Amino acid sequence: MNTTSSNLVCRQQDAGQGLRAMVWQKLQRFGAAVASATLLAGSLTGCSALTQPIDGIPASRVPQQFFAEPKNDLVPVDISLLTLEPPREYVIGPGDILGVYIEGVLPFNPPSAPPEPPPVNFPDAQSTLPPSIGYPIAVQEDGTLSLPLIEPLDVEGLTLDQIRDAIRDAYTDNDILRTDKARPIVTIIQERTVDVIVVREDGGGGNGLSRQSASSVFLRGGTDRSASGGLVKLKAYQNDILHALVETGGLPGLNAKNEVKILRASTRNREAREEFLAEFRKQRLAAMADPCACPPKLPEDPSILRIPLRLPPGDSPNLSPEDITLKEGDIVYIESRETEVFYTGGLLPGGEFPLPRDYDLDVLGAMAMVGNGVYGQSSQAQRSGGLGGLGGAIATIPPGRLFILRKTGCNGQIAIEVDLAKAINEPSSRPLIKAGDTLVLQYKPEEEILNFGLGTFFTYGIRELISN
């Protein structure tokens, strides 16, 4: 090799060494900048994983009593259990209005005058009765029927045929009518009714109009979820829970709980409720006197009948005919489920969201409901990135930790920690959401650092390399 060639090789080697030295110096300066920025960012308030830690318990270690009861397997109850079986023949009782025609007596006719034809009564459009014949006579509260020239007849519990026979026997036994002339006609003009009160906090169970009788007075609530209710007149043998619901809009809607409450109007039930509340007030006052005691919760009122509308397969509400029969003044109450909501915070869009009524909602479904996909990031997370937002929108690693803040007794709280990567792959690691839960989405500390490192590299590192 000649002298010129040797000098050229040496110059190329020197240039390569200089380039490597320059790149190494830039990388050292970039690494120092990254390290300094990382230390600085660790003290920033935007890093919630470091500055606002939540002491959570992994979901796999939480006791079973803190989990929500599943409801996916619940099935609707047989609604035929909520209605009474009508008798084969209508049995007369106080409040019924009968049509009675007795030739020569009702109305009275002189012996030489021809008999007057009986009046014909046509029912109203809401009635299912056929046209009736006779003069209207009401059955009294004591169950008697007052007719001309004879003592009042006790007709409570009798059928129309039995009442017809009793009238004929009464007039023939008192020598008022001959046997061949005693042919009374007895029909039903109007059935007796039972007045009950229906209060619904679901707006009446739908948007359609209810199938009400002409004598029912049922007022609907407005669009602000106010309660609707009023007086409903139920016909005899239709005075049951199902007919009360049908007359006021049907089964409870999605805004109502899946149960029906019955408050009896009898004096015995009212006294039982007062005794129950008085006992609870004593327990509450005793707990308030002890600063270390927890205030007791209001237990279930034993005087209120609660009928669930969804049960596990094979279970039955065990209702007797007395349970589903509504009497005068009873109250049917459909309670709102407005308080069955959960809340979100942290990197999730903050808000209040309703829980589904008839199916389960786990943590992944809740995140999707509030607008945050399993792998995607919320708008707040995209704006802030990791470590206080220094990474900006460059951060690509989604937050992987969710906390469920769940209320416990005595104003306590438990924080359930959910690893989202594990929850995606294992359905058993997805706790169900309960009413009152608060979901807080956070980055893990390593996710914060990685997001910041990526953002810093793409914003400072590339600029530094290009500028030098």
XYZ file of C-alpha atoms in Angstrom:
468
model
C 0.000 0.000 0.000
C 1.382 3.442 -0.962
C 1.501 6.509 1.262
C -1.622 8.131 -0.291
C -3.807 5.097 0.358
C -2.618 4.848 3.970
C -3.475 8.483 4.642
C -7.008 7.994 3.175
C -7.703 4.988 5.421
C -6.499 6.860 8.493
C -8.719 9.821 7.709
C -11.766 7.524 7.293
C -11.016 5.819 10.612
C -10.654 9.168 12.350
C -13.984 10.363 10.855
C -15.784 7.205 12.010
C -14.392 7.528 15.497
C -15.461 11.169 15.602
C -19.017 10.315 14.480
C -19.297 7.565 17.098
C -18.033 9.913 19.777
C -20.548 12.587 18.758
C -23.482 10.107 18.808
C -22.366 8.746 22.164
C -22.181 12.248 23.618
C -25.705 13.009 22.354
C -27.034 9.786 23.786
C -25.397 10.578 27.108
C -26.948 14.045 27.115
C -30.356 12.563 26.131
C -30.119 9.910 28.856
C -29.253 12.518 31.430
C -32.188 14.635 30.277
C -34.511 11.649 30.488
C -33.253 10.727 33.945
C -33.585 14.298 35.187
C -37.040 14.669 33.723
C -38.084 11.329 35.203
C -36.964 12.409 38.663
C -38.753 15.717 38.188
C -41.914 14.083 36.944
C -42.013 11.765 39.933
C -42.740 14.819 42.090
C -45.490 16.165 39.858
C -49.116 15.941 41.075
C -50.297 14.515 37.764
C -48.840 11.102 38.554
C -51.766 9.732 40.504
C -50.210 6.265 40.848
C -47.324 7.765 42.838
C -48.809 10.821 44.526
C -52.362 9.538 45.112
C -51.984 5.833 45.888
C -55.034 3.729 46.760
C -54.590 0.896 49.228
C -56.468 -1.804 47.370
C -56.983 -5.500 47.973
C -56.586 -7.787 44.945
C -59.921 -9.116 43.817
C -58.792 -12.707 44.374
C -58.262 -12.012 48.096
C -61.502 -10.198 48.865
C -63.945 -12.166 51.092
C -67.052 -13.458 49.360
C -69.459 -11.321 51.405
C -68.156 -8.175 49.708
C -69.082 -9.326 46.198
C -72.353 -8.625 44.409
C -74.966 -11.333 44.075
C -75.225 -12.548 40.451
C -78.580 -12.141 38.732
C -77.964 -13.474 35.233
C -79.556 -16.798 36.177
C -82.734 -15.300 37.618
C -85.920 -16.064 35.691
C -89.295 -14.274 35.793
C -91.889 -15.766 38.102
C -95.052 -17.255 36.676
C -97.423 -14.280 36.624
C -100.409 -16.610 36.893
C -99.400 -16.956 40.560
C -100.388 -13.288 41.032
C -104.034 -13.711 40.019
C -107.054 -15.372 41.608
C -108.858 -18.266 39.998
C -112.408 -17.096 39.226
C -115.250 -19.337 40.434
C -117.462 -21.228 38.014
C -120.483 -19.243 39.158
C -120.536 -15.697 40.401
C -121.250 -15.544 44.138
C -123.240 -12.528 45.310
C -121.909 -10.254 48.037
C -122.419 -6.765 49.513
C -122.098 -4.067 46.872
C -123.523 -6.066 43.956
C -126.434 -4.493 42.099
C -128.996 -7.044 40.950
C -131.714 -6.705 38.366
C -134.930 -8.156 39.855
C -138.303 -8.571 38.149
C -141.257 -10.237 39.912
C -144.454 -10.282 37.898
C -147.256 -8.526 39.776
C -145.030 -7.399 42.644
C -142.039 -5.600 41.185
C -143.552 -3.578 39.655
C -146.942 -3.775 41.279
C -149.828 -4.454 38.880
C -153.585 -4.548 39.681
C -155.069 -8.014 39.079
C -157.112 -6.785 36.097
C -154.189 -4.924 34.413
C -151.768 -6.608 32.035
C -148.222 -7.039 33.435
C -145.595 -4.498 32.488
C -142.527 -5.754 30.618
C -139.269 -5.789 32.601
C -136.737 -3.043 31.888
C -133.615 -3.952 29.939
C -130.245 -2.614 31.157
C -127.228 -2.361 28.865
C -123.777 -2.333 30.511
C -121.179 0.313 29.803
C -118.380 -0.191 27.299
C -115.861 -1.303 29.954
C -118.073 -4.038 31.383
C -117.946 -7.672 30.318
C -121.463 -8.426 31.568
C -124.293 -9.200 29.140
C -127.456 -7.031 29.063
C -129.564 -7.531 32.185
C -133.293 -7.520 32.936
C -135.028 -6.134 36.011
C -135.134 -3.222 38.396
C -131.832 -2.360 40.090
C -131.643 -3.383 43.754
C -128.357 -3.270 45.641
C -127.198 -5.900 48.090
C -126.771 -4.190 51.455
C -123.642 -4.176 53.595
C -125.118 -6.892 55.803
C -125.600 -9.101 52.743
C -129.385 -8.753 52.547
C -131.677 -7.947 49.619
C -134.734 -5.767 50.341
C -137.841 -6.625 48.287
C -141.471 -5.483 48.577
C -143.897 -7.231 50.997
C -141.349 -9.628 52.520
C -138.566 -9.525 55.058
C -135.049 -8.815 53.721
C -133.454 -11.926 52.312
C -129.907 -12.964 53.248
C -128.289 -13.511 49.822
C -124.578 -13.208 50.648
C -122.670 -16.205 49.326
C -125.501 -17.366 47.029
C -125.538 -17.744 43.264
C -128.175 -16.205 41.008
C -130.088 -19.498 40.782
C -130.124 -19.850 44.559
C -131.340 -16.269 44.994
C -134.078 -16.880 42.429
C -135.270 -19.927 44.386
C -135.136 -18.032 47.679
C -137.296 -15.211 46.294
C -139.864 -17.629 44.888
C -140.058 -19.546 48.177
C -140.415 -16.335 50.192
C -143.377 -15.070 48.141
C -145.145 -18.416 47.986
C -144.633 -19.186 51.684
C -146.204 -15.833 52.588
C -149.155 -16.462 50.234
C -148.294 -13.404 48.171
C -147.915 -15.275 44.883
C -149.257 -18.569 43.650
C -146.729 -21.198 42.744
C -147.573 -20.977 39.043
C -147.205 -17.173 39.089
C -143.987 -16.988 41.101
C -141.402 -16.766 38.366
C -138.876 -14.117 39.454
C -136.053 -12.965 37.161
C -132.697 -12.175 38.773
C -129.664 -10.874 36.831
C -126.505 -8.869 37.587
C -126.500 -5.211 36.589
C -123.222 -4.203 38.212
C -120.561 -6.202 40.019
C -119.173 -5.091 43.344
C -115.711 -3.508 43.364
C -112.782 -3.246 45.751
C -110.995 0.100 46.028
C -107.195 -0.190 46.219
C -104.403 2.365 45.880
C -101.581 1.797 43.381
C -98.424 3.898 43.631
C -95.844 3.463 40.867
C -92.454 5.129 40.620
C -91.759 3.744 37.154
C -94.147 6.015 35.268
C -96.830 3.370 34.895
C -94.845 0.497 33.412
C -94.462 1.716 29.846
C -95.413 4.431 27.403
C -98.762 3.017 26.373
C -102.094 3.826 27.930
C -103.306 1.520 30.647
C -106.461 -0.523 30.301
C -108.471 1.133 33.038
C -112.082 0.761 33.952
C -114.295 3.791 33.701
C -114.457 4.151 37.488
C -110.700 4.019 38.050
C -108.829 7.217 38.879
C -105.106 6.780 38.168
C -102.825 9.811 37.801
C -99.515 9.437 35.998
C -96.274 11.131 36.954
C -94.273 13.469 34.766
C -90.971 13.041 32.962
C -89.010 13.794 36.166
C -89.596 10.225 37.405
C -92.192 11.424 39.872
C -94.519 8.775 41.235
C -97.841 8.034 39.633
C -100.758 6.625 41.528
C -104.328 6.832 42.562
C -107.466 4.881 43.323
C -108.226 1.794 41.253
C -111.542 -0.054 41.438
C -111.126 -3.783 40.934
C -114.104 -6.026 40.259
C -114.920 -8.959 42.471
C -112.676 -11.978 41.838
C -110.312 -9.624 40.015
C -109.097 -7.910 43.160
C -105.608 -9.379 42.964
C -102.097 -8.113 42.310
C -101.943 -8.930 38.614
C -105.188 -7.107 37.804
C -104.021 -4.073 39.804
C -100.813 -3.958 37.741
C -102.610 -4.488 34.426
C -105.091 -1.703 35.195
C -102.225 0.734 35.826
C -99.806 -0.058 33.017
C -98.549 -3.627 33.390
C -95.572 -5.174 35.132
C -92.888 -2.871 36.598
C -90.706 -1.194 33.992
C -86.925 -0.981 33.893
C -86.977 2.095 36.137
C -88.530 0.059 38.968
C -87.285 -2.736 41.174
C -88.196 -6.285 40.278
C -90.617 -6.642 43.152
C -94.069 -5.583 44.300
C -94.816 -4.332 47.807
C -98.225 -4.779 49.413
C -99.159 -2.605 52.398
C -102.306 -3.841 54.080
C -104.873 -1.317 55.257
C -106.175 -3.387 58.157
C -105.841 -2.018 61.664
C -103.796 -5.040 62.750
C -101.177 -4.422 60.058
C -100.972 -0.725 60.855
C -100.401 -1.487 64.528
C -97.706 -4.019 63.589
C -95.902 -1.400 61.504
C -96.008 1.119 64.341
C -94.603 -1.441 66.778
C -91.834 -2.296 64.336
C -90.845 1.362 63.880
C -90.981 2.030 67.631
C -88.611 -0.873 68.283
C -86.226 0.379 65.604
C -86.231 3.893 67.089
C -85.248 2.432 70.482
C -82.311 0.573 68.936
C -81.183 3.654 67.052
C -81.291 5.875 70.154
C -79.311 3.282 72.093
C -76.671 3.160 69.336
C -76.431 6.948 69.209
C -75.671 7.039 72.940
C -72.549 4.911 72.364
C -69.944 6.836 70.300
C -68.251 3.590 69.273
C -71.428 1.856 68.081
C -72.619 1.783 64.491
C -76.125 3.092 63.736
C -78.349 0.133 62.863
C -79.883 -0.242 59.438
C -83.629 -0.341 59.033
C -84.513 -4.044 58.693
C -87.282 -5.470 56.556
C -90.740 -4.571 57.817
C -92.490 -7.899 58.524
C -95.896 -6.318 57.994
C -95.091 -5.482 54.338
C -95.503 -8.274 51.797
C -92.672 -8.252 49.243
C -93.267 -10.299 46.101
C -90.136 -10.815 43.938
C -90.719 -10.923 40.200
C -87.453 -12.751 39.379
C -86.134 -15.798 41.221
C -83.509 -18.511 40.729
C -84.675 -21.388 38.528
C -86.855 -23.794 40.460
C -87.700 -21.348 43.267
C -91.253 -20.226 43.956
C -92.560 -17.158 45.796
C -94.882 -19.460 47.815
C -97.917 -17.204 47.604
C -101.262 -18.166 49.090
C -104.626 -16.866 47.815
C -104.765 -14.603 50.879
C -101.409 -13.053 49.912
C -102.454 -12.031 46.416
C -106.003 -10.966 47.355
C -106.361 -7.199 47.716
C -108.873 -5.807 50.152
C -110.432 -2.408 50.596
C -107.776 0.262 51.102
C -104.712 -1.908 50.428
C -101.716 -0.221 48.781
C -99.738 -1.692 45.872
C -96.325 -0.023 45.747
C -93.824 -0.211 42.855
C -90.550 1.248 44.117
C -88.063 3.114 41.926
C -84.510 1.865 41.451
C -83.144 5.368 40.936
C -80.471 4.784 43.599
C -79.081 1.689 41.811
C -76.211 3.575 40.174
C -72.419 3.527 40.183
C -69.883 6.332 39.871
C -66.633 6.759 37.927
C -63.475 8.781 38.441
C -59.731 8.824 37.883
C -58.906 8.302 34.202
C -62.525 7.322 33.473
C -64.984 10.030 32.429
C -66.584 11.155 35.667
C -70.303 10.603 36.018
C -73.206 8.626 37.442
C -74.439 5.587 35.519
C -77.432 3.281 36.115
C -76.969 -0.408 36.750
C -78.812 -2.920 34.553
C -81.810 -4.388 36.320
C -82.006 -7.909 34.928
C -78.418 -8.861 34.134
C -74.938 -8.621 35.643
C -72.433 -5.876 34.910
C -68.739 -6.617 35.479
C -65.816 -4.192 35.485
C -65.096 -4.538 31.757
C -68.734 -3.948 30.856
C -68.831 -0.920 33.144
C -65.762 0.582 31.457
C -67.354 0.047 28.060
C -70.591 1.633 29.298
C -68.876 4.833 30.450
C -66.974 5.208 27.165
C -63.619 3.583 27.854
C -62.746 0.424 25.940
C -60.692 -2.400 27.405
C -57.574 -1.442 25.451
C -58.469 2.132 24.599
C -57.941 5.204 26.719
C -60.431 7.777 27.813
C -60.165 11.320 26.581
C -58.842 12.404 29.962
C -56.115 9.742 29.845
C -55.149 10.803 26.317
C -54.904 14.429 27.374
C -52.847 13.746 30.479
C -50.772 10.743 29.392
C -48.393 9.415 31.993
C -46.631 11.426 34.703
C -48.536 14.646 34.650
C -49.094 14.954 30.938
C -45.444 15.460 29.894
C -45.842 12.566 27.524
C -48.884 14.145 25.897
C -50.841 12.182 23.326
C -47.764 10.108 22.443
C -48.395 7.685 25.320
C -49.718 4.429 23.931
C -49.832 2.123 26.969
C -53.372 2.110 28.427
C -54.002 2.167 32.181
C -54.026 -1.336 33.597
C -55.402 -0.979 37.116
C -58.965 -0.354 38.270
C -60.120 0.196 41.834
C -63.663 -0.515 43.011
C -64.462 1.595 46.073
C -67.263 -0.333 47.767
C -69.170 0.770 50.856
C -69.312 -1.513 53.873
C -71.138 -1.432 57.177
C -70.658 1.310 59.736
C -69.717 3.888 57.091
C -66.706 1.856 56.031
C -65.140 1.195 52.653
C -63.157 -1.486 50.909
C -60.988 -0.889 47.819
C -60.944 -3.851 45.423
C -57.986 -3.788 43.042
C -58.541 -5.264 39.579
C -55.671 -6.034 37.222
C -57.250 -5.335 33.836
C -54.783 -7.498 31.915
C -55.710 -10.435 34.140
C -59.402 -9.592 33.976
C -59.340 -9.696 30.177
C -58.006 -13.247 30.153
C -59.794 -14.638 33.234
C -63.550 -14.075 33.622
C -63.265 -15.015 37.290
C -61.130 -11.896 37.835
C -63.948 -9.540 36.803
C -65.911 -8.525 39.916
C -69.548 -7.549 39.445
C -70.539 -3.950 40.043
C -72.873 -3.146 42.935
C -75.080 -0.125 43.513
C -73.089 2.697 45.097
C -69.683 1.557 43.798
C -67.110 4.088 42.611
C -64.732 2.997 39.842
C -61.309 4.696 39.735
C -59.017 3.931 36.797
C -55.266 4.505 37.272
C -51.973 3.758 35.622
C -49.566 1.383 37.272
C -46.270 3.070 38.266
C -44.366 1.222 35.539
C -46.985 2.299 32.985
C -46.544 5.914 34.040
C -42.772 5.683 33.579
C -42.996 3.896 30.228
C -45.535 6.378 28.891
C -43.366 9.271 30.020
C -40.262 7.710 28.525
C -41.961 7.190 25.177
C -43.345 10.702 25.170
C -40.019 12.246 26.168
C -38.130 10.309 23.520
C -40.469 11.387 20.726
C -40.563 15.026 21.857
C -37.049 15.746 23.213
C -34.846 12.926 21.968
C -35.662 13.149 18.275
C -35.448 16.949 18.351
C -32.060 16.737 20.066
C -30.732 14.277 17.499
C -31.965 16.348 14.571
C -30.709 19.674 15.937
C -27.209 18.307 16.489
